GROMACS .gro file of N, CA, C and O in nm:
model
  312
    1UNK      N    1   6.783   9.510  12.576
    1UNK     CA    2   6.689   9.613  12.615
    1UNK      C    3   6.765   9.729  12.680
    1UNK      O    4   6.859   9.722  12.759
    2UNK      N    5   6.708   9.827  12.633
    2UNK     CA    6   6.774   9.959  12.652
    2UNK      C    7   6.778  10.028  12.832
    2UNK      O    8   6.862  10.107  12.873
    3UNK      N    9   6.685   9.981  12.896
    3UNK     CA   10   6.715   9.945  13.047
    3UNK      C   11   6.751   9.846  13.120
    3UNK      O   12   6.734   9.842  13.242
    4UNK      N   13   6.804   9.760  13.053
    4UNK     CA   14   6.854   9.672  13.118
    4UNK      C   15   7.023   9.733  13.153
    4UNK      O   16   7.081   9.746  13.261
    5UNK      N   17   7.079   9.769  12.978
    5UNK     CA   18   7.233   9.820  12.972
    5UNK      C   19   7.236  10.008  13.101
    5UNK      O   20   7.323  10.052  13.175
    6UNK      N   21   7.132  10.047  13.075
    6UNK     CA   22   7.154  10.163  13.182
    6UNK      C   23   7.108  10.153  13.301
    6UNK      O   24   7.106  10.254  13.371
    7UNK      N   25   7.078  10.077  13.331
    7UNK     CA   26   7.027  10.024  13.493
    7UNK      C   27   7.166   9.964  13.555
    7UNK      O   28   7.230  10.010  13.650
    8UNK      N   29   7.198   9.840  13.470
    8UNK     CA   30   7.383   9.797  13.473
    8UNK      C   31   7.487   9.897  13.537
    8UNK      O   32   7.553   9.889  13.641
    9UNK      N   33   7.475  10.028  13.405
    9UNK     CA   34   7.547  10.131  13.473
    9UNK      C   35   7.489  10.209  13.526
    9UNK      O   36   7.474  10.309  13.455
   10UNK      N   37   7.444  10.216  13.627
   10UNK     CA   38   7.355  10.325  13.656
   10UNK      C   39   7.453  10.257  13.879
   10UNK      O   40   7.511  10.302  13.978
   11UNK      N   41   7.395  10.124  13.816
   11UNK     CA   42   7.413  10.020  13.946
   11UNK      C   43   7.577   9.998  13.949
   11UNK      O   44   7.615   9.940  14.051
   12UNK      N   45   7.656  10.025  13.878
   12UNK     CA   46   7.807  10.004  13.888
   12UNK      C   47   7.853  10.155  13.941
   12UNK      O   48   7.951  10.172  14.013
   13UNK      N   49   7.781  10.245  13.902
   13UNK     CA   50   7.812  10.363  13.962
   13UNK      C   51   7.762  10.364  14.113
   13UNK      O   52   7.846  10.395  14.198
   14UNK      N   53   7.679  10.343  14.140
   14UNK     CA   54   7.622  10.320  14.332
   14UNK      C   55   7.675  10.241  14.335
   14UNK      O   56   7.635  10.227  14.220
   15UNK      N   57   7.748  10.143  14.355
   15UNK     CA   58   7.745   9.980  14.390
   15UNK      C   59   7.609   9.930  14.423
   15UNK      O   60   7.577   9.895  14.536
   16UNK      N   61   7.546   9.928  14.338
   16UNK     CA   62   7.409   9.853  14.410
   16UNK      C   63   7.395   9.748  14.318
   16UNK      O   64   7.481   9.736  14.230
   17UNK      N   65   7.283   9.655  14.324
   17UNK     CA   66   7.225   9.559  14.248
   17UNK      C   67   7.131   9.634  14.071
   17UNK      O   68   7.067   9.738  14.059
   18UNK      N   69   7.143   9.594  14.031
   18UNK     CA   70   7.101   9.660  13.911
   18UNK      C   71   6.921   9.616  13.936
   18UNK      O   72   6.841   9.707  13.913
   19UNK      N   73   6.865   9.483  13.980
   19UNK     CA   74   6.744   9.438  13.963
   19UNK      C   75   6.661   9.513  14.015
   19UNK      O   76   6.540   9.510  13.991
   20UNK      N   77   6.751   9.638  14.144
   20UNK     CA   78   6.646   9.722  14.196
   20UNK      C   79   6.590   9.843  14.097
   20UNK      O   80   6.484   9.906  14.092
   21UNK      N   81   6.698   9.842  14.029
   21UNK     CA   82   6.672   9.987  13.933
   21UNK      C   83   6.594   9.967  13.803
   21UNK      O   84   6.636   9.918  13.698
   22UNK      N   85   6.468  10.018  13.831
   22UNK     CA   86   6.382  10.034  13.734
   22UNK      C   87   6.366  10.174  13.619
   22UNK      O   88   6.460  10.253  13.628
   23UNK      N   89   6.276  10.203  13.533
   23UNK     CA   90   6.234  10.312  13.457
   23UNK      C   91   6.216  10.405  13.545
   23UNK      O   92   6.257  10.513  13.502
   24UNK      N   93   6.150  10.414  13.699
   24UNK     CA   94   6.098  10.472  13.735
   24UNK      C   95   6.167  10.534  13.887
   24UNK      O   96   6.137  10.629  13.959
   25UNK      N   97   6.256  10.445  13.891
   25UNK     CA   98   6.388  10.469  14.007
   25UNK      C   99   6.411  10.672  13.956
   25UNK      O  100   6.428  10.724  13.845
   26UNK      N  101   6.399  10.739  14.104
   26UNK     CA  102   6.449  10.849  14.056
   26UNK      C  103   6.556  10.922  14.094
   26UNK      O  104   6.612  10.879  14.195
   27UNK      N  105   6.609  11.030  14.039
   27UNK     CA  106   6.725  11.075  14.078
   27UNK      C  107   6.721  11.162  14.202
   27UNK      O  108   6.711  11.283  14.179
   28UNK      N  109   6.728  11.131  14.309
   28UNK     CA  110   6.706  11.187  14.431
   28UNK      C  111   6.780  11.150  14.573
   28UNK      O  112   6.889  11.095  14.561
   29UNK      N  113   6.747  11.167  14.667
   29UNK     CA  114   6.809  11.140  14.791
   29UNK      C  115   6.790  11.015  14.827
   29UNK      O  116   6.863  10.920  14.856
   30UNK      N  117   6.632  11.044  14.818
   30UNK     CA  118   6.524  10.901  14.841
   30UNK      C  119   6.647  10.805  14.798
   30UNK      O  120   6.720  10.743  14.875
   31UNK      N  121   6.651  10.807  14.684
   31UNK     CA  122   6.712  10.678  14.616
   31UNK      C  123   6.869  10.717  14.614
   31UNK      O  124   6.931  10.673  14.517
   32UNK      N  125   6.930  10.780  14.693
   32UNK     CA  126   7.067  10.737  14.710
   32UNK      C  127   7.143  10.784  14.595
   32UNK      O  128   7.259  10.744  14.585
   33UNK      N  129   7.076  10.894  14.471
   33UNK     CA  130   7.121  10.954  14.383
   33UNK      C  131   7.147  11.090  14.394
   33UNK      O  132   7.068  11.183  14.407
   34UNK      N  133   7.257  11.091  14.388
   34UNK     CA  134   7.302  11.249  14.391
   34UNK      C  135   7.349  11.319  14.250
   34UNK      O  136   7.406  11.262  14.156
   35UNK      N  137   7.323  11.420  14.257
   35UNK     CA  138   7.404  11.490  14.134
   35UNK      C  139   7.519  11.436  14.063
   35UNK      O  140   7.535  11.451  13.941
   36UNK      N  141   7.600  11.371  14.141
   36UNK     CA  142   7.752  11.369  14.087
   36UNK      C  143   7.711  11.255  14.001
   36UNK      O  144   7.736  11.248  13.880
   37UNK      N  145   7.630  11.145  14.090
   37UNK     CA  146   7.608  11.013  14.033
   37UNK      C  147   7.517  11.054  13.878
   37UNK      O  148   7.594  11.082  13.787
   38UNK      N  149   7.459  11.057  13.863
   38UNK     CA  150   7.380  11.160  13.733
   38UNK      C  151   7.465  11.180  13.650
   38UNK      O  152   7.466  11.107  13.550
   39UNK      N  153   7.575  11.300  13.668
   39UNK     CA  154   7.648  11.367  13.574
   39UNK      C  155   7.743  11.203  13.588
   39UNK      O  156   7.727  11.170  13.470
   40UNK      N  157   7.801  11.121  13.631
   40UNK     CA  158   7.894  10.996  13.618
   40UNK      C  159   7.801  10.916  13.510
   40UNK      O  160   7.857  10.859  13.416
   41UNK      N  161   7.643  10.913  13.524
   41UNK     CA  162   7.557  10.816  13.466
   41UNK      C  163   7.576  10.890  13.319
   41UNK      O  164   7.609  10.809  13.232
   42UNK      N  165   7.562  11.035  13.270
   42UNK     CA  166   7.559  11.058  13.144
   42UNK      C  167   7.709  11.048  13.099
   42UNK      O  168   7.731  11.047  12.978
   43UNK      N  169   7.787  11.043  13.164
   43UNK     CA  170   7.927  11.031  13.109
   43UNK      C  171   7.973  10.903  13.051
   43UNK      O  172   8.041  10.892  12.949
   44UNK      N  173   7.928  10.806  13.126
   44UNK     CA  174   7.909  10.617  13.079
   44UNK      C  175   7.805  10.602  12.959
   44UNK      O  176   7.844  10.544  12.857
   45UNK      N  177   7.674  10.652  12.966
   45UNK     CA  178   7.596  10.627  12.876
   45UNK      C  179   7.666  10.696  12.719
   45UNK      O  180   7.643  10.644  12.610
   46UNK      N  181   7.727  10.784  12.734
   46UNK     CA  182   7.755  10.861  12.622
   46UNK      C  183   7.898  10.783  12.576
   46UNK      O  184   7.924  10.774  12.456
   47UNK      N  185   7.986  10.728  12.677
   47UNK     CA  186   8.117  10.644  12.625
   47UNK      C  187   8.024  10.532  12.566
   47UNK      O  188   8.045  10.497  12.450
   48UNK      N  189   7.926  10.477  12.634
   48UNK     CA  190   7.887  10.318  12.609
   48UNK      C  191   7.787  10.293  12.467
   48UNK      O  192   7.770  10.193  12.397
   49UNK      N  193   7.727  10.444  12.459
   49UNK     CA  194   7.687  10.425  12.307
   49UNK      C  195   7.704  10.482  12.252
   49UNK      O  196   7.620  10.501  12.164
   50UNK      N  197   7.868  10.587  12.254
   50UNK     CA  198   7.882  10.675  12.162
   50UNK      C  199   7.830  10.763  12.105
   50UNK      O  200   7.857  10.786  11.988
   51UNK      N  201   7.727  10.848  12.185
   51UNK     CA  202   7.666  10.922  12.191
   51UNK      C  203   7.696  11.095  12.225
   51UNK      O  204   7.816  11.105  12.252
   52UNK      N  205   7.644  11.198  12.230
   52UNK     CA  206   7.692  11.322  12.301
   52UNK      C  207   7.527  11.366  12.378
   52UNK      O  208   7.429  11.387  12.307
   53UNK      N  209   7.522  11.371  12.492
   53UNK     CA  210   7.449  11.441  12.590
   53UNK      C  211   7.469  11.541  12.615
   53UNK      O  212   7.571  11.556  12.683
   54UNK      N  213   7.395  11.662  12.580
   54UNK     CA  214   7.413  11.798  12.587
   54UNK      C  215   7.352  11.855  12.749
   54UNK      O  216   7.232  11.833  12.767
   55UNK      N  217   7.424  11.922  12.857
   55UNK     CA  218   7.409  11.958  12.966
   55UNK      C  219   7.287  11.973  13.024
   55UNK      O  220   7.249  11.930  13.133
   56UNK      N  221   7.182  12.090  12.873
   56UNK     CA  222   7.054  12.123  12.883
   56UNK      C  223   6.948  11.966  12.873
   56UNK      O  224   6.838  11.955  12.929
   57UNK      N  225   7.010  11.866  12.796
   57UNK     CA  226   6.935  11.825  12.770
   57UNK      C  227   6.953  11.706  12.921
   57UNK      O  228   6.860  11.638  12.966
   58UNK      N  229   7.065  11.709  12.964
   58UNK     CA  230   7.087  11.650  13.120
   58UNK      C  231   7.022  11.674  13.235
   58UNK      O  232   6.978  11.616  13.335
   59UNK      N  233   7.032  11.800  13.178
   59UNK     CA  234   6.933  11.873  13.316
   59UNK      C  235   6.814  11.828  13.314
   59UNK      O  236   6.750  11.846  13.418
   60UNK      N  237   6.761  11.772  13.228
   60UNK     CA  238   6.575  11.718  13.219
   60UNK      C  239   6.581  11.571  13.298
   60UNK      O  240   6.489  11.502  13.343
   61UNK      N  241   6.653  11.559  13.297
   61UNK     CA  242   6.651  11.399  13.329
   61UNK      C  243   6.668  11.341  13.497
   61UNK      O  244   6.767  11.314  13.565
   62UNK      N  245   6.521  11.337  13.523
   62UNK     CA  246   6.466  11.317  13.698
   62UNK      C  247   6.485  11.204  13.725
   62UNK      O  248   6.521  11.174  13.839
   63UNK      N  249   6.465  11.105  13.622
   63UNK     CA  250   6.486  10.896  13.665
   63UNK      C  251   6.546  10.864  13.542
   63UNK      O  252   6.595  10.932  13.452
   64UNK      N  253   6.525  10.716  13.565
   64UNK     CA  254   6.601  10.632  13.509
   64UNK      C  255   6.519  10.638  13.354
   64UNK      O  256   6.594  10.633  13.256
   65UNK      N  257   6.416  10.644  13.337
   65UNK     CA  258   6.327  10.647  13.200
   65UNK      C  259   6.342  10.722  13.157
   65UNK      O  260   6.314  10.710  13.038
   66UNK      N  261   6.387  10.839  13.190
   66UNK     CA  262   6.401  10.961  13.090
   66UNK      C  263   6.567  10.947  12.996
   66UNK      O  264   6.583  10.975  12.878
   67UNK      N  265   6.653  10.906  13.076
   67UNK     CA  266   6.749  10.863  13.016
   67UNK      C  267   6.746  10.775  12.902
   67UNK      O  268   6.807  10.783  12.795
   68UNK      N  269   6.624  10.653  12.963
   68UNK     CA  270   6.626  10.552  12.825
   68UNK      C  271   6.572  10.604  12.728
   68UNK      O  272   6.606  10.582  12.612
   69UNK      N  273   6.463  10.694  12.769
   69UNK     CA  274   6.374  10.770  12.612
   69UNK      C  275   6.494  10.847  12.555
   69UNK      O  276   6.531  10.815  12.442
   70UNK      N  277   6.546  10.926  12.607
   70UNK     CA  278   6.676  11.003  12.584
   70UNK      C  279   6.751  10.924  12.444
   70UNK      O  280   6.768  10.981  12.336
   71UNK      N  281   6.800  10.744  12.481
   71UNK     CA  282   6.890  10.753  12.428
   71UNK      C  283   6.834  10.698  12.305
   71UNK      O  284   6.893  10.711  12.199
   72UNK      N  285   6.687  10.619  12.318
   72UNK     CA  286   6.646  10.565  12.208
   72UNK      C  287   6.577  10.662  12.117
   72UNK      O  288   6.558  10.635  11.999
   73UNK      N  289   6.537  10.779  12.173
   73UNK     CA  290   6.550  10.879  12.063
   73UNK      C  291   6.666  10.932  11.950
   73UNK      O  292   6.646  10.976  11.837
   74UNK      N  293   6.792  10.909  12.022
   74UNK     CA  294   6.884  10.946  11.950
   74UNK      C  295   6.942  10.869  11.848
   74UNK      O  296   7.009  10.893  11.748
   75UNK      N  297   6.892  10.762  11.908
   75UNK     CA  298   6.912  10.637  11.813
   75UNK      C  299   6.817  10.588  11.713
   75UNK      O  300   6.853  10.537  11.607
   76UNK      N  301   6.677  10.607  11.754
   76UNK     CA  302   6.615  10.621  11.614
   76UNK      C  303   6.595  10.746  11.533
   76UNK      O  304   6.522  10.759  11.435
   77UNK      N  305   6.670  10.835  11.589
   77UNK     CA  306   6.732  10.953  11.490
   77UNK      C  307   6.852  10.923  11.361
   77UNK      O  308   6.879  10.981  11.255
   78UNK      N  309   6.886  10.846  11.405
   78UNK     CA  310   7.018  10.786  11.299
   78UNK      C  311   6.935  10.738  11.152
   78UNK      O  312   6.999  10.691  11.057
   0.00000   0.00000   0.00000
């Protein structure tokens, strides 16, 4: 499942537990997400499925669900 593998990295980048990070976990203070961590999260997702994430299309991305719609769009684009 496609949040399970970006929750993984999402949680190797914070050191945190991955079980906390849901679809709905967002990219914010609240949650201990900063910018850098974000731009580190699209840099892994894009090595880990060989993918390319375009900046604009980075910039949309507030939580953890938008990433997964993100990537399974690109993938049932293939």
């Amino acid at each position: 499942m496609m949040i399970k593998k970006i929750a993984r990295l999402l949680a190797e980048i914070l050191g945190e537990d991955d079980k906390d990070i849901t679809e709905q976990t967002e990219f914010t203070q609240e949650y201990r997400i900063d910018p850098v961590d974000v731009a580190k999260l699209v840099i892994v997702v894009e090595k880990e499925f060989d993918i390319t994430i375009y900046d604009d299309e980075a910039a949309c991305f507030k939580n953890v669900g938008d990433v997964v719609r993100h990537v399974d769009k690109v993938f049932d684009s293939y």
